[in-house]
Amino acid sequence: MNPMCFPKPAPGSCPRAWQEPPSSFSEGPRPRLQLRESTLPALTQTLAPTPTSSPVLPGSAMDSATKDEMQPSLPPGSSCPGPEWPEQERAEQLARGAALKWASGIFYRPEQLARLGQYHSREVQRTCSLEARIKSVVQSYLEGVKTGVWQLAQAFEAVQGTREALDQAHGLLQGMVEATETLKPLREQVAQHRQLQVLSQLLPRLRAVPAAVAHTRTLIGAQRLLEAYVCLRELEQLQEETWAPLGGLELPVFEGLGPLAEALGQAVEAAAGVAGRLAREDPALLVAAVRVAEVDARHTTSLELPPRDWQRRCLQALQEGLERTHFGTPLLLEPGALAGWLEALRVALPAELATAEALVAPCCPPHYKVVRLWAHTLHSGLRRCLQQLLEGPKLGAADAFALLHWTLHVYLGPEMMGSLELGPEADVSQLEPLLTPENIEQLEAMFVTQIQVNVAQWLQKALDGEVAEWNREQEPGTDSSGFYHSPLPAIVLQILEENIRVTSLVSESLQRRVHGMALSELGTFLRSFSDALIRFSRDHIRGEAMAPHYVPYLLATLNYQSALSSSVSVLQPDGAASGDLAPVEAGLDELQRRICRLVLEALLAELQPRLCPTPPPSPCSKLCPRAGGCRAQSCWTMYASGRCASARISGECGILQSSFSWLRRSARWYCSTYVR
């Protein structure tokens, strides 16, 4: 501890040992050291902490009892008192060590002992100042404690007074409770007297309640809803008048009011459920039902009854009745009957909306928005009915096409929801689509799949009929120009073109699907036609089925291929990519090359025996005309170019004209084909 922080000591407060003059300082170093050792314990004892529980002022006198209490008890076997706390002992040790260290440093040399008196007096002053400050602090603490004790005494006296007052109040309350217990029978008698008084006043009206209930039921059965509601309100008002005075007690005479109100609510719902018919036949009944629902919605009652909510029930009955009229029965249609049902809806739904706007709307409040309610209810019912239809058995191609066309064009067209006569109050712009994109995708795939099966069957039947004609005894038919002709190209193109054209009435996506299907089926048909032609030629060459007019029918198929190539562009819709026909054109070119090869093989087979004897032809003679000899080639070229028009052909080979009589009907076309 820094000794400079202590104030100056008060006069007369220093210890007596420090105030005595140092008489033995001149005896040498040893006496000085003894004096220093005797002085340091006093300084250490002065700086040592004192217990706060019993402060002792410096210089103050203590009685023997107080000193005995403050003295710590000595343990057995100890001859000197020890410190009261371990912290005090450590503080004393530190203080003594610091003092010894300081004194040994200051008085290390004998010449420094001359200033011992000055150091002594200065330390005495500091010690006195510290004792004075401690005294003043302890005195202020004692004064605060005295004030606190006095305040606690005052507060304790106030608490005691309050407690006594509370005890008195509690006693008074106990007495009042006992008094009220004695008055409880009297209060019960008063309540019963009041109830009897009310019942005596209302007794004539209460006796008439059963008759009023029966009369109200009669009015409900006669559909006089307004009068029935007035009677019901009078009965409920009488029930309210008796309910409060009786303390919430419900009389048995009013037990029939609940079923009576429910019967009236059901009558209101029934009238609202046939609003369209009532608007035409009995609008007064519809107006009465709506007014009852509206008046009851504004009515409040003190009875603890569940809300009737007739207004919501009336609106719900309007919607359910409208849906039941048009979509109540399950839709079980025969295949192909869906178009008739959709046509009936096309006539019925606009008529229903017109009825709602002209007849039902004037019978209802404006906030009902009858036209909008009708339009949205019919739309939601139709949408749900169509969803059930799609979830049922698979539709046929005709039904799928009719449903797509009706939902995408007729329903939103000017004949139905897009009609100009339908005002803006219908709010048809907020209607959801009848069919979702997934439904449209499902119907289009269903239609294309079934149409593809039908087209494949039709084309196969046409091909079978054409192949059957190749083995006939008659030659192929001819056109007006004398060329061999077959109706098969017109049949094929007509079948495919009609399907593509009809689907354009529905949507572009369906047209693209059908167009791709048509080209795919046409390619399949061309491959099947080519395979049938190969089988026909193979059977003829092998002699298994000799065709009487083999080459003429080959030429007829060549004319058929030419007609198909020139007319296949009709299958290309507007806006389609030009490369879509490339696979079909490649198939037609391949068919043309195959037919030409078969014709050349037949010609060489007939010309070979009539030529001059030549070595046997090589295996490639059936594929190349020049392999049969230049003489046969020259004769063939002369006839093909038109230079063999006379009755006889003069040439080195001497071939008769009868050998080429079957080529005359198709010479013009075949010349252009062969020369090319």
PDB file of C-alpha atoms in Angstrom, residues 220-351:
ATOM      1  CA  ILE A 220     -95.414 -24.761 -45.816  1.00  0.00           C
ATOM      2  CA  GLY A 221     -97.240 -27.663 -47.451  1.00  0.00           C
ATOM      3  CA  ALA A 222     -99.308 -25.210 -49.484  1.00  0.00           C
ATOM      4  CA  GLN A 223     -96.048 -23.443 -50.549  1.00  0.00           C
ATOM      5  CA  ARG A 224     -97.150 -20.162 -48.954  1.00  0.00           C
ATOM      6  CA  LEU A 225     -93.613 -19.538 -47.809  1.00  0.00           C
ATOM      7  CA  LEU A 226     -93.860 -15.891 -46.796  1.00  0.00           C
ATOM      8  CA  GLU A 227     -96.860 -16.471 -44.531  1.00  0.00           C
ATOM      9  CA  ALA A 228     -95.205 -19.521 -43.051  1.00  0.00           C
ATOM     10  CA  TYR A 229     -92.065 -17.528 -42.301  1.00  0.00           C
ATOM     11  CA  VAL A 230     -94.107 -14.790 -40.583  1.00  0.00           C
ATOM     12  CA  CYS A 231     -95.776 -17.382 -38.327  1.00  0.00           C
ATOM     13  CA  LEU A 232     -92.397 -18.949 -37.571  1.00  0.00           C
ATOM     14  CA  ARG A 233     -90.937 -15.578 -36.606  1.00  0.00           C
ATOM     15  CA  GLU A 234     -93.853 -14.896 -34.242  1.00  0.00           C
ATOM     16  CA  LEU A 235     -93.314 -18.221 -32.527  1.00  0.00           C
ATOM     17  CA  GLU A 236     -89.566 -17.617 -32.223  1.00  0.00           C
ATOM     18  CA  GLN A 237     -90.211 -14.148 -30.806  1.00  0.00           C
ATOM     19  CA  LEU A 238     -92.499 -15.646 -28.174  1.00  0.00           C
ATOM     20  CA  GLN A 239     -89.762 -18.157 -27.373  1.00  0.00           C
ATOM     21  CA  GLU A 240     -87.271 -15.321 -26.905  1.00  0.00           C
ATOM     22  CA  GLU A 241     -89.662 -13.502 -24.558  1.00  0.00           C
ATOM     23  CA  THR A 242     -89.947 -16.549 -22.349  1.00  0.00           C
ATOM     24  CA  TRP A 243     -86.321 -17.659 -22.633  1.00  0.00           C
ATOM     25  CA  ALA A 244     -84.678 -14.697 -20.881  1.00  0.00           C
ATOM     26  CA  PRO A 245     -87.032 -14.447 -17.852  1.00  0.00           C
ATOM     27  CA  LEU A 246     -86.906 -18.196 -17.334  1.00  0.00           C
ATOM     28  CA  GLY A 247     -83.105 -18.104 -17.183  1.00  0.00           C
ATOM     29  CA  GLY A 248     -82.524 -20.013 -20.375  1.00  0.00           C
ATOM     30  CA  LEU A 249     -85.096 -22.684 -19.600  1.00  0.00           C
ATOM     31  CA  GLU A 250     -86.755 -24.023 -22.732  1.00  0.00           C
ATOM     32  CA  LEU A 251     -90.404 -24.940 -22.429  1.00  0.00           C
ATOM     33  CA  PRO A 252     -91.588 -28.239 -23.938  1.00  0.00           C
ATOM     34  CA  VAL A 253     -94.159 -26.351 -25.973  1.00  0.00           C
ATOM     35  CA  PHE A 254     -91.377 -24.930 -28.168  1.00  0.00           C
ATOM     36  CA  GLU A 255     -89.737 -28.251 -29.000  1.00  0.00           C
ATOM     37  CA  GLY A 256     -91.397 -28.349 -32.428  1.00  0.00           C
ATOM     38  CA  LEU A 257     -89.916 -25.052 -33.631  1.00  0.00           C
ATOM     39  CA  GLY A 258     -86.614 -26.608 -34.698  1.00  0.00           C
ATOM     40  CA  PRO A 259     -88.149 -29.196 -37.077  1.00  0.00           C
ATOM     41  CA  LEU A 260     -90.585 -26.544 -38.282  1.00  0.00           C
ATOM     42  CA  ALA A 261     -87.749 -24.188 -39.252  1.00  0.00           C
ATOM     43  CA  GLU A 262     -85.925 -27.051 -40.976  1.00  0.00           C
ATOM     44  CA  ALA A 263     -89.034 -27.916 -42.974  1.00  0.00           C
ATOM     45  CA  LEU A 264     -89.342 -24.311 -44.118  1.00  0.00           C
ATOM     46  CA  GLY A 265     -85.649 -24.278 -45.087  1.00  0.00           C
ATOM     47  CA  GLN A 266     -86.113 -27.423 -47.140  1.00  0.00           C
ATOM     48  CA  ALA A 267     -89.098 -25.849 -48.892  1.00  0.00           C
ATOM     49  CA  VAL A 268     -86.947 -22.826 -49.757  1.00  0.00           C
ATOM     50  CA  GLU A 269     -84.217 -25.110 -51.124  1.00  0.00           C
ATOM     51  CA  ALA A 270     -86.737 -27.098 -53.158  1.00  0.00           C
ATOM     52  CA  ALA A 271     -88.100 -23.939 -54.732  1.00  0.00           C
ATOM     53  CA  ALA A 272     -84.615 -22.685 -55.529  1.00  0.00           C
ATOM     54  CA  GLY A 273     -83.669 -26.064 -57.031  1.00  0.00           C
ATOM     55  CA  VAL A 274     -86.273 -25.667 -59.796  1.00  0.00           C
ATOM     56  CA  ALA A 275     -85.752 -21.951 -60.305  1.00  0.00           C
ATOM     57  CA  GLY A 276     -85.745 -22.214 -64.099  1.00  0.00           C
ATOM     58  CA  ARG A 277     -89.131 -23.948 -64.206  1.00  0.00           C
ATOM     59  CA  LEU A 278     -90.651 -21.710 -61.512  1.00  0.00           C
ATOM     60  CA  ALA A 279     -89.457 -18.596 -63.356  1.00  0.00           C
ATOM     61  CA  ARG A 280     -91.572 -19.696 -66.319  1.00  0.00           C
ATOM     62  CA  GLU A 281     -94.538 -21.200 -64.469  1.00  0.00           C
ATOM     63  CA  ASP A 282     -94.797 -19.642 -60.984  1.00  0.00           C
ATOM     64  CA  PRO A 283     -92.343 -16.767 -60.460  1.00  0.00           C
ATOM     65  CA  ALA A 284     -94.172 -15.661 -57.280  1.00  0.00           C
ATOM     66  CA  LEU A 285     -93.136 -18.827 -55.488  1.00  0.00           C
ATOM     67  CA  LEU A 286     -89.496 -18.307 -56.529  1.00  0.00           C
ATOM     68  CA  VAL A 287     -89.603 -14.700 -55.330  1.00  0.00           C
ATOM     69  CA  ALA A 288     -91.102 -15.799 -52.010  1.00  0.00           C
ATOM     70  CA  ALA A 289     -88.375 -18.410 -51.473  1.00  0.00           C
ATOM     71  CA  VAL A 290     -85.608 -15.939 -52.227  1.00  0.00           C
ATOM     72  CA  ARG A 291     -87.154 -13.270 -49.978  1.00  0.00           C
ATOM     73  CA  VAL A 292     -87.447 -15.706 -47.080  1.00  0.00           C
ATOM     74  CA  ALA A 293     -83.768 -16.605 -47.425  1.00  0.00           C
ATOM     75  CA  GLU A 294     -82.717 -12.951 -47.621  1.00  0.00           C
ATOM     76  CA  VAL A 295     -84.834 -11.804 -44.654  1.00  0.00           C
ATOM     77  CA  ASP A 296     -83.642 -14.672 -42.476  1.00  0.00           C
ATOM     78  CA  ALA A 297     -80.006 -13.818 -43.316  1.00  0.00           C
ATOM     79  CA  ARG A 298     -80.484 -10.362 -41.717  1.00  0.00           C
ATOM     80  CA  HIS A 299     -82.322 -11.684 -38.671  1.00  0.00           C
ATOM     81  CA  THR A 300     -80.566 -11.909 -35.315  1.00  0.00           C
ATOM     82  CA  THR A 301     -81.772 -13.758 -32.226  1.00  0.00           C
ATOM     83  CA  SER A 302     -80.752 -14.037 -28.603  1.00  0.00           C
ATOM     84  CA  LEU A 303     -81.487 -17.747 -28.531  1.00  0.00           C
ATOM     85  CA  GLU A 304     -78.537 -20.084 -28.497  1.00  0.00           C
ATOM     86  CA  LEU A 305     -79.430 -21.752 -31.804  1.00  0.00           C
ATOM     87  CA  PRO A 306     -77.141 -22.840 -34.645  1.00  0.00           C
ATOM     88  CA  PRO A 307     -77.212 -20.504 -37.692  1.00  0.00           C
ATOM     89  CA  ARG A 308     -79.667 -21.580 -40.389  1.00  0.00           C
ATOM     90  CA  ASP A 309     -77.738 -19.945 -43.260  1.00  0.00           C
ATOM     91  CA  TRP A 310     -80.658 -20.184 -45.679  1.00  0.00           C
ATOM     92  CA  GLN A 311     -79.083 -17.748 -48.119  1.00  0.00           C
ATOM     93  CA  ARG A 312     -76.088 -20.008 -48.755  1.00  0.00           C
ATOM     94  CA  ARG A 313     -78.352 -23.037 -48.974  1.00  0.00           C
ATOM     95  CA  CYS A 314     -80.552 -21.235 -51.494  1.00  0.00           C
ATOM     96  CA  LEU A 315     -77.599 -20.413 -53.758  1.00  0.00           C
ATOM     97  CA  GLN A 316     -76.302 -23.951 -53.455  1.00  0.00           C
ATOM     98  CA  ALA A 317     -79.744 -25.307 -54.363  1.00  0.00           C
ATOM     99  CA  LEU A 318     -79.819 -23.067 -57.443  1.00  0.00           C
ATOM    100  CA  GLN A 319     -76.516 -24.515 -58.651  1.00  0.00           C
ATOM    101  CA  GLU A 320     -77.339 -28.125 -57.802  1.00  0.00           C
ATOM    102  CA  GLY A 321     -80.745 -27.915 -59.468  1.00  0.00           C
ATOM    103  CA  LEU A 322     -79.255 -26.476 -62.638  1.00  0.00           C
ATOM    104  CA  GLU A 323     -76.574 -29.174 -62.810  1.00  0.00           C
ATOM    105  CA  ARG A 324     -79.122 -31.876 -62.054  1.00  0.00           C
ATOM    106  CA  THR A 325     -81.316 -30.710 -64.916  1.00  0.00           C
ATOM    107  CA  HIS A 326     -78.627 -30.996 -67.582  1.00  0.00           C
ATOM    108  CA  PHE A 327     -75.937 -33.276 -66.140  1.00  0.00           C
ATOM    109  CA  GLY A 328     -77.698 -35.247 -63.416  1.00  0.00           C
ATOM    110  CA  THR A 329     -77.856 -38.644 -65.093  1.00  0.00           C
ATOM    111  CA  PRO A 330     -74.651 -40.571 -65.813  1.00  0.00           C
ATOM    112  CA  LEU A 331     -73.516 -40.199 -69.401  1.00  0.00           C
ATOM    113  CA  LEU A 332     -73.680 -43.687 -70.948  1.00  0.00           C
ATOM    114  CA  LEU A 333     -73.686 -43.183 -74.708  1.00  0.00           C
ATOM    115  CA  GLU A 334     -73.520 -45.713 -77.463  1.00  0.00           C
ATOM    116  CA  PRO A 335     -70.592 -45.466 -79.893  1.00  0.00           C
ATOM    117  CA  GLY A 336     -71.274 -42.597 -82.280  1.00  0.00           C
ATOM    118  CA  ALA A 337     -74.023 -41.063 -80.095  1.00  0.00           C
ATOM    119  CA  LEU A 338     -71.812 -38.394 -78.526  1.00  0.00           C
ATOM    120  CA  ALA A 339     -72.343 -36.011 -81.439  1.00  0.00           C
ATOM    121  CA  GLY A 340     -76.118 -36.050 -80.854  1.00  0.00           C
ATOM    122  CA  TRP A 341     -75.694 -35.316 -77.150  1.00  0.00           C
ATOM    123  CA  LEU A 342     -73.359 -32.412 -77.908  1.00  0.00           C
ATOM    124  CA  GLU A 343     -75.823 -31.058 -80.458  1.00  0.00           C
ATOM    125  CA  ALA A 344     -78.588 -31.166 -77.850  1.00  0.00           C
ATOM    126  CA  LEU A 345     -76.349 -29.218 -75.464  1.00  0.00           C
ATOM    127  CA  ARG A 346     -75.650 -26.671 -78.189  1.00  0.00           C
ATOM    128  CA  VAL A 347     -79.369 -25.907 -78.259  1.00  0.00           C
ATOM    129  CA  ALA A 348     -80.177 -26.313 -74.544  1.00  0.00           C
ATOM    130  CA  LEU A 349     -77.400 -24.308 -72.888  1.00  0.00           C
ATOM    131  CA  PRO A 350     -77.978 -20.999 -74.748  1.00  0.00           C
ATOM    132  CA  ALA A 351     -81.710 -21.374 -74.103  1.00  0.00           C
TER     133      ALA A 351
END
